[in-house]
PDB file of C-alpha atoms in Angstrom:
ATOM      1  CA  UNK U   1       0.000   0.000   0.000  1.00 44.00           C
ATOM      2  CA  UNK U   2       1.088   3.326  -0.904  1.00 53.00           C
ATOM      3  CA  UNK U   3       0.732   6.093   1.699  1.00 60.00           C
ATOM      4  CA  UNK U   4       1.357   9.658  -0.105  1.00 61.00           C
ATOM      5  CA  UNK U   5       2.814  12.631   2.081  1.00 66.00           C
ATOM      6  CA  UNK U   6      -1.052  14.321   2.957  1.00 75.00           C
ATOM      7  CA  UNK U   7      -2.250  10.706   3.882  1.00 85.00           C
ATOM      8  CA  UNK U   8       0.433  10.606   6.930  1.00 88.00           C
ATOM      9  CA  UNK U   9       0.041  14.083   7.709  1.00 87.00           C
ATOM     10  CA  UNK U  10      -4.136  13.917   7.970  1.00 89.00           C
ATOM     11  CA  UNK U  11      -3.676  10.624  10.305  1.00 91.00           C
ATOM     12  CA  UNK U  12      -1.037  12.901  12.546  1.00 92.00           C
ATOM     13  CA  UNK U  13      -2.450  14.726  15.543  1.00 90.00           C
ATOM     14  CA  UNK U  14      -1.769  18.719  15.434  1.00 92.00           C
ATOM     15  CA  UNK U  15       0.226  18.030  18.993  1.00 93.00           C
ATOM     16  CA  UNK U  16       3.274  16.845  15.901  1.00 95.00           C
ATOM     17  CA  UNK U  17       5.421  18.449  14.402  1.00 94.00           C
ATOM     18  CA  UNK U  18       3.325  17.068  11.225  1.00 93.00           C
ATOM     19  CA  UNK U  19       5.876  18.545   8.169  1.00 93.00           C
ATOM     20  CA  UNK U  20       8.727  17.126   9.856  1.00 95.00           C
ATOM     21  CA  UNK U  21       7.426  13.707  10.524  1.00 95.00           C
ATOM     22  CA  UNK U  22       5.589  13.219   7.155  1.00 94.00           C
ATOM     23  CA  UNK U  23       8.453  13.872   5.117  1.00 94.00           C
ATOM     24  CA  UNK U  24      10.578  11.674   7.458  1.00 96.00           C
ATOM     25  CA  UNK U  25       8.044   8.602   7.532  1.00 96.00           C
ATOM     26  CA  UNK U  26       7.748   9.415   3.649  1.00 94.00           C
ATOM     27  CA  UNK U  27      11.638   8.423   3.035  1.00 95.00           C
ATOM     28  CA  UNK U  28      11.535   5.928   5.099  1.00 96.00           C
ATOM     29  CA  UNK U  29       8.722   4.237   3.242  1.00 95.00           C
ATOM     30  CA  UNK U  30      10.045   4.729  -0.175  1.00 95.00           C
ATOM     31  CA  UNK U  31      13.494   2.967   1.126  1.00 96.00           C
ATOM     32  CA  UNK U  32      11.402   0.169   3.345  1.00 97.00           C
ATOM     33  CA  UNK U  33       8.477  -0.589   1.637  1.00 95.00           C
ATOM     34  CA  UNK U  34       7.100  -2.896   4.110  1.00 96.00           C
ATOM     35  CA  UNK U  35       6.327  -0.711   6.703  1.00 97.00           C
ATOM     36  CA  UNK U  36       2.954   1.100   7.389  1.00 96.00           C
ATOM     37  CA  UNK U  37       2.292   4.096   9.333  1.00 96.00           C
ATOM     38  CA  UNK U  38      -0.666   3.601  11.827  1.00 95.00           C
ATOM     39  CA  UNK U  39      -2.138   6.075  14.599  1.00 95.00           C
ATOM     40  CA  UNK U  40      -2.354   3.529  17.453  1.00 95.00           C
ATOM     41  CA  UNK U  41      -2.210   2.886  21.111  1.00 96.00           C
ATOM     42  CA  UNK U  42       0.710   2.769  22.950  1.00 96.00           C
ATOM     43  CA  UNK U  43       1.128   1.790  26.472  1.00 95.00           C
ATOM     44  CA  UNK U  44       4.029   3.012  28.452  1.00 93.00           C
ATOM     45  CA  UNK U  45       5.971   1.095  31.137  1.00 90.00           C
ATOM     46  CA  UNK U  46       3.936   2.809  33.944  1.00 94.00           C
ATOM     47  CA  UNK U  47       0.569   1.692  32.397  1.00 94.00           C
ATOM     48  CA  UNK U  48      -0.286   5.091  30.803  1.00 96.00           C
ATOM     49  CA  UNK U  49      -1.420   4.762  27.216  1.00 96.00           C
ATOM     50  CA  UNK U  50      -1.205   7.603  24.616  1.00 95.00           C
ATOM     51  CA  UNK U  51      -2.605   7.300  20.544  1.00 95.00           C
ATOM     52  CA  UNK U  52       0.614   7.478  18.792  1.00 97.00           C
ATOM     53  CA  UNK U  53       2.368   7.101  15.031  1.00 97.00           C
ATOM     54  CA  UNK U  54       4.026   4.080  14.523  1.00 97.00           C
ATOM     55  CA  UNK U  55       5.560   2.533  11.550  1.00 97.00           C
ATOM     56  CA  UNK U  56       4.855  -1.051  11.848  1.00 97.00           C
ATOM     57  CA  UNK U  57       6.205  -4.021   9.149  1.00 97.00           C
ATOM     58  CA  UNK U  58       8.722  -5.961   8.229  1.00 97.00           C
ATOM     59  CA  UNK U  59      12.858  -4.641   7.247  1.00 97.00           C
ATOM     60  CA  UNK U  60      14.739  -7.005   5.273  1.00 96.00           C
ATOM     61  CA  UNK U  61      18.193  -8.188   7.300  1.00 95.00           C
ATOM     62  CA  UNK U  62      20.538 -10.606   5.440  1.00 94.00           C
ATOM     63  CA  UNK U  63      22.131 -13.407   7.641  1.00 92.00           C
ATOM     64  CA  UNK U  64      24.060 -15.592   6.861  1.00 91.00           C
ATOM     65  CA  UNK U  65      23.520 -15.399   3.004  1.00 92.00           C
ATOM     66  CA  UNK U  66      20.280 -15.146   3.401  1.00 93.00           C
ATOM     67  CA  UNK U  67      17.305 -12.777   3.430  1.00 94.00           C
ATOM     68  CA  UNK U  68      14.738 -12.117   6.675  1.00 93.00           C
ATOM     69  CA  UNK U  69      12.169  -9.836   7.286  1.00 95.00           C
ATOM     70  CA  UNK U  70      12.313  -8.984  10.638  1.00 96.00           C
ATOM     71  CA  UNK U  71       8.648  -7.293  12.245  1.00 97.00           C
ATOM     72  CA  UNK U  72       9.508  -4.210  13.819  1.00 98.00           C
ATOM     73  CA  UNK U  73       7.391  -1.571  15.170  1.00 97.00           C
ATOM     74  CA  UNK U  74       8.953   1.745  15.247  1.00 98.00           C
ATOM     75  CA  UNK U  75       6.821   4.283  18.375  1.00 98.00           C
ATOM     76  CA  UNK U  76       7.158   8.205  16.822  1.00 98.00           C
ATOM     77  CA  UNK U  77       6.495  10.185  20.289  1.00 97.00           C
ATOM     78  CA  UNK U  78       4.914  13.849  19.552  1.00 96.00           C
ATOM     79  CA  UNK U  79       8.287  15.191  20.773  1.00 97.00           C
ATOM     80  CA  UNK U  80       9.940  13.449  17.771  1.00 97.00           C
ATOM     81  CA  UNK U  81      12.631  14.709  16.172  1.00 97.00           C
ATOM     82  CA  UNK U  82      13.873  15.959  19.763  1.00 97.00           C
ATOM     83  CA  UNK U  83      13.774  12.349  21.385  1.00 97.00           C
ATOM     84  CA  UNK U  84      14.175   9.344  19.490  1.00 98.00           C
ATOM     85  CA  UNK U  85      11.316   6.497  18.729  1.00 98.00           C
ATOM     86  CA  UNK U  86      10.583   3.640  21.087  1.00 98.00           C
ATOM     87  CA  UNK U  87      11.272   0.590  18.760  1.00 98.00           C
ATOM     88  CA  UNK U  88      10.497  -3.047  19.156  1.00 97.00           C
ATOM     89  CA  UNK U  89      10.824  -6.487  17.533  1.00 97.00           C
ATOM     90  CA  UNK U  90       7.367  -7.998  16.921  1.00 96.00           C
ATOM     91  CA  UNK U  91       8.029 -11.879  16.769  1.00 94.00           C
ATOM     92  CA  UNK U  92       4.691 -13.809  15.026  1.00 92.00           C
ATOM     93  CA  UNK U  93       3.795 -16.918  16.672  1.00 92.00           C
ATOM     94  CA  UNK U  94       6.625 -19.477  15.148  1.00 92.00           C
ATOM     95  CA  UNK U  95       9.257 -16.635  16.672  1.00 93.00           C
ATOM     96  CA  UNK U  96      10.888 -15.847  19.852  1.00 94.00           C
ATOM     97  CA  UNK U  97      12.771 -12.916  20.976  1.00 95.00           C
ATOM     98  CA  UNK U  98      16.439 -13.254  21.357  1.00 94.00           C
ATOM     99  CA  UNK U  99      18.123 -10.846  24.175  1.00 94.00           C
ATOM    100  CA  UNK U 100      21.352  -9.516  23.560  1.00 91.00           C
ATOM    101  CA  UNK U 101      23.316  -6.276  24.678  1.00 90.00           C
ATOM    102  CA  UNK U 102      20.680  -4.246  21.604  1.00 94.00           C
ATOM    103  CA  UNK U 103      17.393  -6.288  22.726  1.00 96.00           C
ATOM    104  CA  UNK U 104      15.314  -6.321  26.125  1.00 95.00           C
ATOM    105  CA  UNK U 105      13.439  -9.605  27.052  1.00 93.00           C
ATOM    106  CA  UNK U 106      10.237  -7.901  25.850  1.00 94.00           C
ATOM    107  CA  UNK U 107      11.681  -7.419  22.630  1.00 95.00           C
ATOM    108  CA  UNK U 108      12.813  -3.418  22.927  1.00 96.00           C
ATOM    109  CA  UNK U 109      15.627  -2.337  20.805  1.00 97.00           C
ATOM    110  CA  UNK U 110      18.361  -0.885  22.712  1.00 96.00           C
ATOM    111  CA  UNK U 111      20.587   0.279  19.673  1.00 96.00           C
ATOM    112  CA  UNK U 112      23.566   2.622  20.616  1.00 96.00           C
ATOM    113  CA  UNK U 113      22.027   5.234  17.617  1.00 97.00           C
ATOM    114  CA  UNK U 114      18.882   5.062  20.072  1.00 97.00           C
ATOM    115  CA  UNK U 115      20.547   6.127  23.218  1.00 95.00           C
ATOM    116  CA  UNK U 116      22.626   8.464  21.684  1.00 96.00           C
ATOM    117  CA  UNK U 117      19.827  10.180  19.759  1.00 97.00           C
ATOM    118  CA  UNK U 118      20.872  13.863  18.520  1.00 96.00           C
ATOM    119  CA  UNK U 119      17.739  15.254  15.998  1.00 94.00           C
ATOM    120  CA  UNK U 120      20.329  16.861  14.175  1.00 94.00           C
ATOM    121  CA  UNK U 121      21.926  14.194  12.896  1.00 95.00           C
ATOM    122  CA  UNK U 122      19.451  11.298  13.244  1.00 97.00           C
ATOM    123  CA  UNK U 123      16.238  10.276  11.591  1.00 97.00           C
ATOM    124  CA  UNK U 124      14.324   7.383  10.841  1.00 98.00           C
ATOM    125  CA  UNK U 125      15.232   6.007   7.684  1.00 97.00           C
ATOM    126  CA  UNK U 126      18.991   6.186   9.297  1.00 97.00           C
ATOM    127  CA  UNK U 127      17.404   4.533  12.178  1.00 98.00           C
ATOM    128  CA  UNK U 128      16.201   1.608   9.699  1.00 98.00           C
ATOM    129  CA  UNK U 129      19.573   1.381   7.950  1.00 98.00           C
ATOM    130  CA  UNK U 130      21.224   0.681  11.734  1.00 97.00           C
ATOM    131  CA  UNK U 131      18.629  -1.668  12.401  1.00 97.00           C
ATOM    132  CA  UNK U 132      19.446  -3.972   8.966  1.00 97.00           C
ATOM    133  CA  UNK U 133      23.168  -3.620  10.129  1.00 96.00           C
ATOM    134  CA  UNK U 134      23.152  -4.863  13.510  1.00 95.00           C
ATOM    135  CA  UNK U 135      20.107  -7.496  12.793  1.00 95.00           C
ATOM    136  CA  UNK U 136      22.237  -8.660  10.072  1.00 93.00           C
ATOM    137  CA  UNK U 137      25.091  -9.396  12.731  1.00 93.00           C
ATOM    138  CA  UNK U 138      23.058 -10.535  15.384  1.00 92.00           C
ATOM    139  CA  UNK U 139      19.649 -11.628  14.698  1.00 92.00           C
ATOM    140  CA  UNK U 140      17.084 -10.232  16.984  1.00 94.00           C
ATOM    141  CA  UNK U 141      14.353 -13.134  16.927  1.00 94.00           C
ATOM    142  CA  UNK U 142      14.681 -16.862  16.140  1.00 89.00           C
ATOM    143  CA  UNK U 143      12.293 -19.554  15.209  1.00 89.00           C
ATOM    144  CA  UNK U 144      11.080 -21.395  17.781  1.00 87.00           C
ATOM    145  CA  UNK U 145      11.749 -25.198  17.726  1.00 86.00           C
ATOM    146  CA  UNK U 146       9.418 -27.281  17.180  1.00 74.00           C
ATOM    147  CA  UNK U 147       9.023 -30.433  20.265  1.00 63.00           C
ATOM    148  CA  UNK U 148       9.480 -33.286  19.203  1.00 60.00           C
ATOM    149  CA  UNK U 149       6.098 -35.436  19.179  1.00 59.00           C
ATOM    150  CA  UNK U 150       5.931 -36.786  22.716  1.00 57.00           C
ATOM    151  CA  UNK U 151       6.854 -41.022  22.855  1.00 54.00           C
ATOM    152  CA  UNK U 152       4.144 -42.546  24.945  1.00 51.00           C
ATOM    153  CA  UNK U 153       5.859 -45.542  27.291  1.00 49.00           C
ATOM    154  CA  UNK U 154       4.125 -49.339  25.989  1.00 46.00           C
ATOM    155  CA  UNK U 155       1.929 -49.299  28.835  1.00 45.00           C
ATOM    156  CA  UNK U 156       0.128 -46.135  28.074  1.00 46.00           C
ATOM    157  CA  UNK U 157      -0.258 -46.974  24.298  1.00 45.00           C
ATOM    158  CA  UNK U 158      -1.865 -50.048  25.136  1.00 44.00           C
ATOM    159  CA  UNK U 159      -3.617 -49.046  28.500  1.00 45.00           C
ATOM    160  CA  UNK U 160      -7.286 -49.878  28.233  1.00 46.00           C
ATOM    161  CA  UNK U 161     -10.026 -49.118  30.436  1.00 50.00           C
ATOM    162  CA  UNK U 162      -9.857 -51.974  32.684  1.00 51.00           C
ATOM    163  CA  UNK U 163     -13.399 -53.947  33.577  1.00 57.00           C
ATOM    164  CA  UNK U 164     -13.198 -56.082  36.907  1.00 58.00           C
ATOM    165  CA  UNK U 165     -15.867 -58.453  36.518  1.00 60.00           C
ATOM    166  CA  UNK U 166     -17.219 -60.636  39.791  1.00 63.00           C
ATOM    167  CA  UNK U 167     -17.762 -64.480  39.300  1.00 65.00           C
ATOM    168  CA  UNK U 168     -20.947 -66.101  40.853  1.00 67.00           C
ATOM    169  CA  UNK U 169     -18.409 -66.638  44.076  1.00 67.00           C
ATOM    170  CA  UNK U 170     -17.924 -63.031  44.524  1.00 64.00           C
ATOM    171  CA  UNK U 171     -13.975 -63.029  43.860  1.00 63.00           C
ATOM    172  CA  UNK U 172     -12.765 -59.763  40.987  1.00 59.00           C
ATOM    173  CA  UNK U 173     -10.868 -61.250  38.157  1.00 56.00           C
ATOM    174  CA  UNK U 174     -10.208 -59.306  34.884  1.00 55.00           C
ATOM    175  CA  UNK U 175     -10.848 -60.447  31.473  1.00 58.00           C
ATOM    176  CA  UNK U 176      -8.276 -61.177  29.077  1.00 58.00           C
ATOM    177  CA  UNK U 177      -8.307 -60.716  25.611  1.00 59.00           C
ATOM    178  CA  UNK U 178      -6.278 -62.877  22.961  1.00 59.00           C
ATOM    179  CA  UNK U 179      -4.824 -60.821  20.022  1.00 60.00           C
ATOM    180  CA  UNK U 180      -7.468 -62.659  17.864  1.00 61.00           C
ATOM    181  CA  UNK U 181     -10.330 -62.361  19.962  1.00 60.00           C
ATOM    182  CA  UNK U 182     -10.678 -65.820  21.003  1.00 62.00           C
ATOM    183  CA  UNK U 183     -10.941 -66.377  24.606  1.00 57.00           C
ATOM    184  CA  UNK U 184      -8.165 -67.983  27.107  1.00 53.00           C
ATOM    185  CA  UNK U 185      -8.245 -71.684  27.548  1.00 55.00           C
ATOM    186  CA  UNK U 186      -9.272 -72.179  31.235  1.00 55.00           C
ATOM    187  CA  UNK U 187      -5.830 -73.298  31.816  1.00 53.00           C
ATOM    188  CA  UNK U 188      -4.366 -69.606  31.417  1.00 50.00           C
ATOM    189  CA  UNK U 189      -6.809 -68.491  33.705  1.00 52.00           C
ATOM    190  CA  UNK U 190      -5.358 -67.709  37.149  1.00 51.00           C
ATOM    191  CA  UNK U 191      -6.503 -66.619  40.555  1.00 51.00           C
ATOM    192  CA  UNK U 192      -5.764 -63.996  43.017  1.00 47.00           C
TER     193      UNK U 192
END
């Protein structure tokens, strides 16, 4: 989907500075064309939630010779370009977060260009770039493995509900049953 420069600014509340972050989010979508800007809740550590833009997809990251796409929200506060966005790894299902010294157990980047923020010199399709670089070193999500199918132990494949039946004497016994159906002789009947 395309997203034009008027689109992004009309979704962006007044409260931002709305020419800068257009024309930002505009690069960055003509360089990584599977993001997609969305106006949408965010909730902060302390439980407080506030509508913001986001920029949510997949960035390509080649590892090891080959090509992921690696889901990645990107968090554009109202006080963006002065402080830098809150960005995150979104693993699907089949994925699981990898920590490292760049990403928090909740899946937060922690990239150096993050930290050291400076809106004169950083933006977001720079952001991006970083991202591919470091992801491309060190992977920020994995596939989760698969179990193996669980081995049952003899007894519980071949556990059957057993029926305790009560002779005319009143002793239990159990009935067995032969592989062909045919019932025991009564010499492989026992007693206890």
């Amino acid at each position: 989907m395309s997203f034009h420069g008027h689109t992004v600014k009309r979704m962006l509340p007044k409260t931002y500075l709305r020419k800068h972050v257009t024309h930002d989010i505009h690069v960055a979508l003509t360089y990584f064309k599977n993001l997609v800007p969305v106006m949408d809740r965010f909730v902060y550590n302390d439980g407080k939630t506030k509508d913001l833009m986001s920029l949510t997809g997949t960035i390509p990251t080649m590892f090891s010779g080959k090509t992921y796409n690696i889901p990645i929200c990107l968090w554009i506060e109202e006080t963006y370009p002065q402080t830098a966005p809150i960005c995150y790894v979104k693993p699907t299902r089949e994925m699981m977060v990898v920590t490292g010294s760049y990403i928090s157990s909740n899946g937060e980047i922690l990239l150096p260009y993050l930290q050291h923020w400076n809106k004169d010199e950083c933006d977001i399709v720079s952001l991006l770039q970083v991202m591919v670089a470091m992801f491309g070193e060190t992977p920020p999500l994995s596939m989760r493995p698969h179990p193996e199918p669980e081995q049952t132990s003899c007894g519980l494949q071949y556990y059957r509900q057993a029926e305790v039946l009560q002779d005319i004497d009143g002793s239990s016994y159990l009935p067995l049953a032969r592989e062909d159906n045919e019932p025991f002789q009564q010499e492989n009947e026992s007693n206890c």
